[in-house]
CSV table of C-alpha atoms in Angstrom, one decimal:
chain,number,residue,atom,x,y,z
K,1,MET,CA,99.5,81.0,70.6
K,2,ASN,CA,102.2,82.9,72.4
K,3,PHE,CA,99.8,85.8,72.9
K,4,VAL,CA,97.2,83.5,74.5
K,5,VAL,CA,99.8,81.9,76.8
K,6,GLY,CA,101.1,85.4,77.7
K,7,ALA,CA,97.6,86.7,78.4
K,8,ALA,CA,96.9,83.7,80.6
K,9,ALA,CA,100.1,84.2,82.5
K,10,VAL,CA,99.3,87.8,83.1
K,11,TRP,CA,95.8,86.9,84.3
K,12,ALA,CA,97.1,84.2,86.6
K,13,ALA,CA,99.7,86.6,88.0
K,14,ALA,CA,97.0,89.2,88.6
K,15,ALA,CA,94.6,86.7,90.3
K,16,GLY,CA,97.4,85.2,92.4
K,17,GLY,CA,98.6,88.7,93.4
K,18,LEU,CA,95.2,89.8,94.5
K,19,TYR,CA,94.7,86.5,96.5
K,20,LEU,CA,98.0,87.0,98.3
K,21,LEU,CA,97.5,90.7,98.9
K,22,GLN,CA,93.9,90.7,100.0
K,23,ASP,CA,94.6,90.7,103.7
K,24,ARG,CA,96.8,93.7,103.3
K,25,LEU,CA,94.2,95.5,101.1
K,26,ILE,CA,91.3,94.8,103.4
K,27,PHE,CA,93.1,95.2,106.7
K,28,PRO,CA,95.9,97.8,106.2
K,29,ARG,CA,96.9,97.6,109.8
K,30,ASP,CA,100.6,98.6,109.1
K,31,ALA,CA,99.4,101.7,107.3
K,32,THR,CA,97.0,102.7,110.0
K,33,PRO,CA,98.3,105.9,111.6
K,34,ALA,CA,99.0,106.2,115.3
K,35,PRO,CA,96.3,108.2,117.3
K,36,VAL,CA,96.7,111.9,117.0
K,37,HIS,CA,94.0,113.1,119.4
K,38,PRO,CA,93.9,112.8,123.2
K,39,LEU,CA,91.3,110.4,124.7
K,40,PRO,CA,88.3,112.2,126.3
K,41,ASP,CA,88.5,112.9,130.0
K,42,GLY,CA,87.2,110.0,132.0
K,43,THR,CA,88.0,107.3,129.4
K,44,ARG,CA,88.6,103.8,130.8
K,45,LYS,CA,91.0,101.6,128.9
K,46,LEU,CA,89.7,98.0,128.5
K,47,GLU,CA,91.4,94.7,127.7
K,48,LEU,CA,89.6,91.5,126.7
K,49,ARG,CA,91.0,88.1,126.0
K,50,THR,CA,89.8,86.2,123.0
K,51,THR,CA,89.0,82.5,123.1
K,52,ASP,CA,92.3,81.7,121.3
K,53,GLY,CA,94.3,83.8,123.8
K,54,HIS,CA,94.8,87.2,122.1
K,55,ALA,CA,94.4,90.4,124.0
K,56,ILE,CA,92.2,93.1,122.3
K,57,HIS,CA,92.3,96.6,123.6
K,58,GLY,CA,89.6,99.3,123.7
K,59,TYR,CA,88.1,102.3,125.4
K,60,LEU,CA,84.9,103.1,127.3
K,61,HIS,CA,83.4,106.5,128.1
K,62,ARG,CA,80.5,106.7,130.5
K,63,TRP,CA,78.3,109.8,131.0
K,64,SER,CA,77.2,108.6,134.4
K,65,SER,CA,77.3,105.5,136.6
K,66,ARG,CA,73.6,104.9,136.0
K,67,ASN,CA,72.5,102.1,133.7
K,68,ARG,CA,71.9,103.7,130.4
K,69,ASP,CA,72.2,103.1,126.7
K,70,LEU,CA,75.5,101.8,125.2
K,71,LEU,CA,76.8,102.7,121.7
K,72,LEU,CA,79.4,100.2,120.3
K,73,VAL,CA,81.7,101.8,117.7
K,74,PHE,CA,83.3,99.8,114.9
K,75,SER,CA,85.9,101.8,113.0
K,76,GLY,CA,87.0,101.9,109.4
K,77,ASN,CA,89.8,99.6,108.3
K,78,ALA,CA,92.5,102.3,108.2
K,79,TRP,CA,91.2,104.5,111.1
K,80,ASN,CA,92.9,104.1,114.4
K,81,ALA,CA,90.2,103.0,116.9
K,82,ALA,CA,91.4,105.5,119.5
K,83,ASP,CA,90.8,108.4,117.2
K,84,CYS,CA,87.5,106.9,116.0
K,85,PHE,CA,86.4,106.6,119.6
K,86,THR,CA,87.4,110.2,120.3
K,87,PHE,CA,85.7,111.4,117.1
K,88,THR,CA,82.4,109.8,118.2
K,89,THR,CA,82.5,110.9,121.8
K,90,GLN,CA,83.2,114.5,120.8
K,91,ARG,CA,80.0,114.5,118.6
K,92,LEU,CA,77.5,112.4,120.6
K,93,ASN,CA,76.3,113.1,124.2
K,94,ASP,CA,74.3,111.3,126.9
K,95,ILE,CA,75.2,107.7,125.9
K,96,ASP,CA,78.0,105.4,127.0
K,97,ILE,CA,80.4,104.7,124.1
K,98,ALA,CA,82.9,101.9,123.6
K,99,ALA,CA,85.3,101.1,120.8
K,100,PHE,CA,88.1,98.5,120.4
K,101,HIS,CA,91.1,98.1,118.2
K,102,TYR,CA,90.5,95.3,115.7
K,103,ARG,CA,92.5,92.1,116.2
K,104,GLY,CA,96.0,92.6,114.9
K,105,TYR,CA,95.7,96.4,115.0
K,106,HIS,CA,98.2,97.8,117.6
K,107,PRO,CA,97.9,97.4,120.5
K,108,SER,CA,95.5,94.5,120.0
K,109,GLU,CA,97.1,91.1,119.3
K,110,GLY,CA,96.6,88.4,116.7
K,111,LYS,CA,95.7,88.6,113.0
K,112,PRO,CA,92.7,90.4,111.5
K,113,GLY,CA,90.2,88.5,109.4
K,114,GLN,CA,86.4,88.5,108.8
K,115,GLN,CA,85.7,85.7,111.3
K,116,ALA,CA,88.1,87.1,113.9
K,117,LEU,CA,86.4,90.5,113.8
K,118,PHE,CA,83.0,88.9,114.0
K,119,ASP,CA,84.0,86.7,117.0
K,120,ASP,CA,85.5,89.7,118.7
K,121,ALA,CA,82.4,91.7,118.2
K,122,LEU,CA,80.4,89.0,120.1
K,123,LEU,CA,83.0,89.0,122.8
K,124,ILE,CA,82.8,92.8,123.2
K,125,TYR,CA,79.0,92.8,123.2
K,126,ASP,CA,78.6,90.0,125.6
K,127,THR,CA,81.3,91.3,128.1
K,128,LEU,CA,80.0,94.9,128.2
K,129,VAL,CA,76.4,93.9,128.4
K,130,LYS,CA,77.2,91.7,131.3
K,131,SER,CA,79.3,94.3,133.1
K,132,LEU,CA,77.4,97.5,132.3
K,133,GLN,CA,73.9,96.1,132.0
K,134,PRO,CA,72.8,98.9,129.6
K,135,ALA,CA,69.2,99.5,129.0
K,136,ARG,CA,69.7,99.2,125.2
K,137,VAL,CA,72.7,98.6,122.9
K,138,TYR,CA,73.2,100.5,119.7
K,139,THR,CA,75.9,100.2,117.1
K,140,ILE,CA,77.7,102.5,114.7
K,141,GLY,CA,79.8,101.2,111.9
K,142,PHE,CA,82.1,103.3,109.8
K,143,SER,CA,83.0,101.8,106.4
K,144,LEU,CA,84.4,98.3,107.1
K,145,GLY,CA,83.0,98.6,110.6
K,146,SER,CA,79.5,98.7,109.0
K,147,GLY,CA,80.1,95.1,108.0
K,148,VAL,CA,81.0,94.1,111.6
K,149,ALA,CA,78.0,96.0,112.9
K,150,ALA,CA,75.7,94.3,110.4
K,151,TRP,CA,76.9,90.9,111.4
K,152,LEU,CA,76.5,91.6,115.1
K,153,ALA,CA,72.9,92.8,114.6
K,154,SER,CA,72.1,89.4,113.1
K,155,ARG,CA,73.5,87.6,116.2
K,156,ARG,CA,72.7,89.7,119.2
K,157,PRO,CA,69.8,92.0,120.3
K,158,VAL,CA,70.7,95.5,119.0
K,159,ALA,CA,68.2,98.3,119.4
K,160,GLY,CA,69.3,100.2,116.3
K,161,GLN,CA,72.3,100.9,114.1
K,162,ILE,CA,74.0,103.7,112.3
K,163,LEU,CA,75.9,102.7,109.1
K,164,VAL,CA,78.3,105.3,107.6
K,165,THR,CA,79.4,104.7,104.0
K,166,PRO,CA,78.2,101.1,104.2
K,167,PHE,CA,78.3,98.4,101.5
K,168,ASP,CA,76.2,95.5,100.4
K,169,SER,CA,79.4,93.3,100.5
K,170,ILE,CA,83.1,93.7,99.9
K,171,GLU,CA,82.7,90.8,97.5
K,172,GLU,CA,80.5,92.9,95.2
K,173,ILE,CA,82.9,95.9,95.4
K,174,ALA,CA,85.8,93.6,94.4
K,175,ARG,CA,83.9,91.8,91.7
K,176,ARG,CA,83.1,95.1,89.9
K,177,ARG,CA,86.6,96.4,90.4
K,178,TYR,CA,88.4,93.3,89.2
K,179,ARG,CA,85.9,92.0,86.6
K,180,VAL,CA,88.2,89.4,85.0
K,181,ILE,CA,89.2,87.8,88.3
K,182,PRO,CA,87.0,85.1,89.9
K,183,VAL,CA,86.7,87.1,93.1
K,184,SER,CA,84.0,84.9,94.7
K,185,MET,CA,86.4,81.9,94.6
K,186,LEU,CA,89.4,83.8,95.9
K,187,LEU,CA,88.1,86.2,98.5
K,188,ARG,CA,88.4,85.1,102.2
K,189,HIS,CA,86.7,88.1,103.7
K,190,PRO,CA,83.5,88.8,101.7
K,191,PHE,CA,81.7,90.8,104.5
K,192,ARG,CA,78.3,90.1,103.0
K,193,SER,CA,76.3,92.7,105.0
K,194,ILE,CA,73.3,92.5,102.8
K,195,GLU,CA,72.8,88.8,103.7
K,196,HIS,CA,73.3,89.5,107.4
K,197,LEU,CA,70.7,92.2,107.5
K,198,ARG,CA,67.9,90.7,105.4
K,199,SER,CA,66.3,89.1,108.5
K,200,VAL,CA,67.1,92.0,110.9
K,201,ASP,CA,64.3,94.4,111.7
K,202,ILE,CA,65.8,97.3,113.7
K,203,PRO,CA,65.8,101.0,113.2
K,204,THR,CA,68.7,101.9,110.8
K,205,ALA,CA,70.2,105.2,109.9
K,206,VAL,CA,72.5,105.4,106.8
K,207,ILE,CA,74.9,108.2,106.0
K,208,ALA,CA,76.6,108.1,102.6
K,209,ALA,CA,79.3,110.0,100.7
K,210,GLY,CA,78.1,111.1,97.3
K,211,ASP,CA,81.7,111.2,95.8
K,212,ASP,CA,82.8,107.9,97.4
K,213,ARG,CA,85.4,106.1,95.3
K,214,VAL,CA,86.0,103.4,97.9
K,215,VAL,CA,82.4,102.3,98.5
K,216,PRO,CA,80.6,103.3,95.2
K,217,PRO,CA,77.1,104.8,96.0
K,218,GLU,CA,75.4,101.9,94.2
K,219,ARG,CA,76.8,99.5,96.7
K,220,THR,CA,75.2,101.5,99.5
K,221,ARG,CA,71.9,101.7,97.6
K,222,ARG,CA,72.0,98.0,97.0
K,223,LEU,CA,72.4,97.4,100.8
K,224,MET,CA,69.4,99.6,101.5
K,225,THR,CA,67.1,97.2,99.5
K,226,ALA,CA,67.6,94.7,102.3
K,227,LEU,CA,66.9,97.1,105.2
K,228,ARG,CA,63.5,96.7,106.7
K,229,ASN,CA,63.4,99.8,108.9
K,230,ILE,CA,65.2,102.8,107.5
K,231,VAL,CA,64.6,105.7,109.8
K,232,MET,CA,67.1,108.1,108.2
K,233,TYR,CA,69.1,108.2,105.0
K,234,GLU,CA,71.4,111.1,104.1
K,235,THR,CA,74.0,111.6,101.4
K,236,ILE,CA,76.6,114.3,101.6
K,237,SER,CA,76.8,114.9,97.9
K,238,ASP,CA,80.3,116.4,97.6
K,239,ALA,CA,82.0,114.2,100.3
K,240,SER,CA,84.6,111.5,99.6
K,241,HIS,CA,84.9,108.3,101.5
K,242,SER,CA,87.4,109.7,104.0
K,243,GLY,CA,86.6,113.3,103.5
K,244,ILE,CA,83.1,112.9,104.9
K,245,TYR,CA,84.5,113.2,108.4
K,246,ASP,CA,85.9,116.6,107.7
K,247,MET,CA,82.5,118.0,106.6
K,248,GLU,CA,80.8,120.2,109.2
K,249,ILE,CA,77.5,118.6,108.5
K,250,ILE,CA,78.6,115.2,109.7
K,251,ASP,CA,78.3,116.3,113.4
K,252,ARG,CA,74.6,117.2,112.9
K,253,LEU,CA,73.9,114.0,110.9
K,254,LEU,CA,75.4,111.7,113.5
K,255,ALA,CA,73.3,113.3,116.2
K,256,ASN,CA,70.2,113.1,114.0
K,257,ALA,CA,71.0,109.5,113.3
K,258,LEU,CA,71.3,108.5,116.9
K,259,ALA,CA,68.1,110.4,117.8
K,260,ALA,CA,66.3,108.7,114.9
K,261,ILE,CA,67.3,105.1,115.8
K,262,SER,CA,66.6,105.6,119.5
K,263,GLY,CA,63.4,107.6,119.4
K,264,ARG,CA,64.8,110.1,121.9
K,265,PRO,CA,64.9,113.8,121.3
K,266,LEU,CA,67.8,115.2,119.3
K,267,GLY,CA,68.7,117.5,122.2
K,268,ASN,CA,69.7,114.5,124.3
K,269,PHE,CA,72.5,113.6,121.9
K,270,ALA,CA,73.8,116.7,120.2
K,271,LYS,CA,76.9,118.2,121.7
K,272,PRO,CA,76.5,121.9,122.8
């Protein structure tokens, strides 16, 4: 009896700990490093105000003043949005690019959460479409950002999307990692991308890491069963979840992905 009671106490403590720590695990904003790369020349700093009064901060790089396509960037949960923005603009050409710090990630205000990130994605989309009047809007989501991009594609006209190390849902990742914990009952931020994309029929490019220990490859493959229009799928076999961005091949794959979802020649997007 003592063993049963002790095991139950350990289980309850583990479940309670995961419940209390989930925000810190999913949104490690205090562990996100400060930007280490300078912003590209010509970058405009942006500030938007959410409906509940928080300021979110972002960046915009335009290749010309003409109305042209716009790429919205959604970064990983531990990647400073400024560096993610710089990384993307250094590798892709001939398209306007915008990225914002998630709510609660310095210097943006408030507290991060699934619904907060979804609401802010709508605000970013609606504001930039109104002000820039782009011909078409594309999205690129890195890791957690793939979940935000997937949700946005289910709510607004998006011409195509690039998903890098995407998942079917954070819920499924957590369920398989913590098999004895009732994850579905405790998780506040499930990010069910597979459900959001079932009814979306847009060109989608997927780039995966073959040695991904954060988003297991089967979670990416499961997501792909819901995608209706896969125009590119590439796996970098020896890349880890974060190490994928240090691989030389990622530059070419990102340019290929943007060309594939847009139908424009690769030369338009590849940096010289």
